[in-house]
Backbone as numpy.savetxt, mean C-alpha at the origin, in Angstrom:
# Nx Ny Nz CAx CAy CAz Cx Cy Cz
16.78 2.81 -1.48 15.57 3.19 -2.18 14.74 4.10 -1.31
14.11 5.07 -1.94 13.24 6.00 -1.23 12.18 6.43 -2.24
10.95 6.45 -1.82 9.93 6.86 -2.77 8.57 6.96 -2.15
7.58 7.13 -3.00 6.20 7.26 -2.57 5.67 5.89 -2.16
5.57 5.68 -0.87 5.07 4.40 -0.33 5.85 3.20 -0.85
7.14 3.37 -1.03 7.95 2.28 -1.61 7.97 1.05 -0.72
8.01 1.22 0.60 8.01 0.04 1.46 6.65 -0.66 1.39
5.56 0.10 1.28 4.23 -0.51 1.13 4.16 -1.28 -0.19
4.74 -0.73 -1.24 4.74 -1.40 -2.53 5.48 -2.74 -2.46
6.60 -2.76 -1.75 7.35 -4.01 -1.59 6.53 -5.01 -0.79
5.87 -4.55 0.26 5.06 -5.46 1.09 3.86 -5.99 0.32
3.21 -5.16 -0.49 2.11 -5.62 -1.34 2.63 -6.64 -2.35
3.80 -6.39 -2.91 4.41 -7.32 -3.86 4.62 -8.70 -3.22
5.13 -8.72 -1.99 5.37 -9.99 -1.29 4.04 -10.70 -1.02
3.04 -9.94 -0.53 1.72 -10.54 -0.27 1.11 -11.10 -1.55
1.21 -10.35 -2.64 0.64 -10.80 -3.92 1.40 -12.01 -4.45
2.70 -12.02 -4.28 3.50 -13.16 -4.75 3.09 -14.44 -4.02
2.96 -14.38 -2.71 2.52 -15.55 -1.94 1.11 -15.97 -2.36
0.25 -14.98 -2.56 -1.12 -15.25 -2.97 -1.16 -16.02 -4.29
-0.37 -15.59 -5.24 -0.38 -16.23 -6.56 0.36 -17.56 -6.59
1.51 -17.61 -5.95 2.31 -18.84 -5.96 1.57 -19.97 -5.24
0.93 -19.65 -4.12 0.26 -20.68 -3.33 -1.26 -20.71 -3.55
-1.74 -19.97 -4.55 -3.17 -19.94 -4.90 -4.04 -19.77 -3.65
-3.74 -18.73 -2.88 -4.42 -18.48 -1.61 -5.82 -17.87 -1.80
-6.09 -17.38 -3.00 -7.40 -16.78 -3.31 -7.73 -15.59 -2.41
-6.71 -14.81 -2.08 -6.89 -13.60 -1.28 -7.28 -12.46 -2.22
-8.24 -11.65 -1.80 -8.66 -10.50 -2.59 -7.56 -9.43 -2.56
-7.69 -8.43 -3.43 -6.74 -7.31 -3.41 -6.80 -6.64 -2.04
-7.99 -6.49 -1.49 -8.14 -5.90 -0.16 -7.42 -6.74 0.89
-7.47 -8.06 0.75 -6.77 -8.96 1.66 -5.26 -8.82 1.52
-4.80 -8.66 0.28 -3.36 -8.43 0.06 -2.93 -7.13 0.73
-3.78 -6.10 0.63 -3.47 -4.83 1.29 -3.33 -5.02 2.79
-4.25 -5.77 3.38 -4.23 -5.99 4.83 -2.99 -6.78 5.24
-2.67 -7.83 4.48 -1.47 -8.63 4.79 -0.22 -7.76 4.70
-0.16 -6.91 3.68 0.99 -6.02 3.51 1.09 -5.04 4.67
-0.04 -4.47 5.08 -0.04 -3.53 6.20 0.40 -4.21 7.49
-0.17 -5.38 7.76 0.19 -6.10 8.99 1.68 -6.46 9.00
2.23 -6.81 7.85 3.66 -7.09 7.76 4.50 -5.85 7.95
4.06 -4.76 7.35 4.87 -3.54 7.41 4.87 -2.90 8.80
3.79 -3.02 9.55 3.79 -2.39 10.88 4.71 -3.12 11.85
5.24 -4.27 11.43 6.24 -4.96 12.24 7.63 -4.36 12.05
7.75 -3.44 11.09 9.02 -2.77 10.80 8.99 -1.36 11.39
10.12 -0.67 11.37 10.12 0.72 11.87 9.59 1.74 10.86
8.88 1.32 9.83 8.52 2.24 8.74 7.51 3.30 9.13
6.69 3.07 10.14 5.65 4.01 10.56 4.71 4.33 9.40
4.31 3.29 8.67 3.43 3.49 7.53 2.01 3.75 8.00
1.25 4.33 7.12 -0.16 4.53 7.39 -0.98 3.50 6.62
-2.28 3.56 6.78 -3.19 2.62 6.13 -3.37 2.91 4.64
-3.14 4.15 4.23 -3.39 4.49 2.83 -2.29 4.01 1.89
-1.11 3.77 2.42 0.03 3.42 1.58 -0.22 2.17 0.73
-0.97 1.22 1.28 -1.16 -0.05 0.58 -2.17 0.05 -0.57
-2.75 1.22 -0.80 -3.65 1.40 -1.94 -2.94 1.14 -3.26
-1.61 1.13 -3.21 -0.83 0.81 -4.42 -1.16 -0.59 -4.93
-1.80 -1.42 -4.11 -2.20 -2.77 -4.53 -3.18 -2.71 -5.70
-3.88 -1.59 -5.85 -4.83 -1.44 -6.94 -4.18 -0.91 -8.21
-2.89 -0.66 -8.17 -2.19 -0.21 -9.37 -2.70 1.14 -9.83
-3.05 1.24 -11.10 -3.50 2.52 -11.66 -5.00 2.74 -11.47
-5.70 1.80 -10.83 -7.14 1.94 -10.56 -7.35 2.89 -9.38
-7.97 4.06 -9.61 -8.24 4.96 -8.48 -9.23 4.32 -7.50
-9.02 4.56 -6.22 -9.91 4.02 -5.19 -10.25 5.11 -4.18
-11.38 4.93 -3.53 -11.76 5.76 -2.38 -11.61 4.88 -1.16
-10.90 5.39 -0.18 -10.70 4.64 1.07 -11.47 5.37 2.17
-12.36 4.63 2.85 -13.16 5.18 3.92 -12.77 4.50 5.22
-12.44 5.30 6.22 -11.98 4.79 7.50 -13.07 5.00 8.56
-13.32 3.98 9.35 -14.22 4.07 10.50 -13.57 3.30 11.64
-12.80 4.01 12.44 -12.02 3.34 13.49 -11.02 2.40 12.85
-11.06 1.13 13.23 -10.16 0.14 12.66 -10.68 -0.45 11.35
-11.90 -0.11 10.97 -12.48 -0.63 9.73 -12.05 0.22 8.54
-11.72 -0.43 7.46 -11.31 0.25 6.24 -12.13 -0.31 5.09
-12.76 0.57 4.35 -13.51 0.18 3.16 -12.80 0.77 1.95
-12.60 -0.04 0.92 -11.94 0.41 -0.29 -12.88 0.17 -1.47
-13.14 1.23 -2.24 -14.02 1.12 -3.40 -13.31 1.67 -4.63
-13.17 0.84 -5.67 -12.65 1.37 -6.94 -13.63 2.40 -7.49
-13.10 3.44 -8.13 -13.95 4.47 -8.72 -13.52 4.71 -10.16
-14.40 5.28 -10.93 -14.11 5.62 -12.32 -14.00 7.14 -12.43
-12.88 7.61 -12.90 -12.64 9.04 -13.06 -13.06 9.44 -14.47
-13.97 10.40 -14.59 -14.47 10.80 -15.91 -13.81 12.07 -16.44
-13.14 12.80 -15.56 -12.47 14.03 -15.96 -10.99 13.93 -15.62
-10.22 14.85 -16.16 -8.79 14.88 -15.85 -8.60 15.06 -14.35
-7.62 14.36 -13.83 -7.31 14.43 -12.41 -5.89 14.98 -12.27
-5.74 16.02 -11.48 -4.44 16.63 -11.28 -3.93 16.25 -9.90
-2.68 15.84 -9.81 -2.06 15.46 -8.55 -0.91 16.41 -8.24
-0.72 16.66 -6.98 0.44 17.42 -6.52 1.29 16.46 -5.70
2.54 16.30 -6.08 3.46 15.42 -5.38 4.52 16.29 -4.71
4.73 16.07 -3.43 5.65 16.89 -2.65 6.68 15.99 -1.97
7.93 16.35 -2.05 8.99 15.64 -1.33 9.18 16.32 0.01
8.86 15.62 1.09 8.99 16.17 2.43 10.40 16.04 2.98
11.30 15.48 2.17 12.69 15.28 2.57 12.79 14.46 3.85
11.89 13.49 4.00 11.93 12.61 5.18 13.18 11.74 5.11
13.68 11.38 6.24 14.91 10.59 6.31 14.59 9.12 6.53
13.80 8.54 5.63 13.46 7.11 5.70 14.11 6.41 4.52
14.62 5.24 4.75 15.28 4.45 3.71 14.59 3.09 3.64
13.87 2.84 2.54 13.08 1.61 2.41 13.92 0.36 2.58
15.07 0.30 1.96 15.93 -0.88 2.05 16.32 -1.14 3.49
16.70 -0.11 4.20 17.10 -0.24 5.60 15.91 -0.64 6.48
14.76 -0.05 6.26 13.55 -0.35 7.06 13.18 -1.81 6.92
13.13 -2.31 5.70 12.69 -3.69 5.46 13.77 -4.71 5.84
15.03 -4.28 5.88 16.11 -5.18 6.26 16.12 -5.41 7.77
15.80 -4.37 8.55 15.88 -4.46 10.02 14.82 -5.35 10.62
């Protein structure tokens, strides 16, 4: 598997699954942090923004101040255009998470 923050999506899925199964009452932001902390233990070299997928289709603004991260959901009132680029990176999500 290879995709846009696919390893972060898997890590958020695992964090959310534990949260729901064990009724941990962790916020979405907490799930993001747990996913990030888990993923940096792998060779994925993920960044902090990848875990924004925890918000699904809800657009968010992420503000960084050193190690502090603030995430705020926003409401988009106009059409939003995205540009997606394949950098042809040689990362394999299945291999990264398996190791």
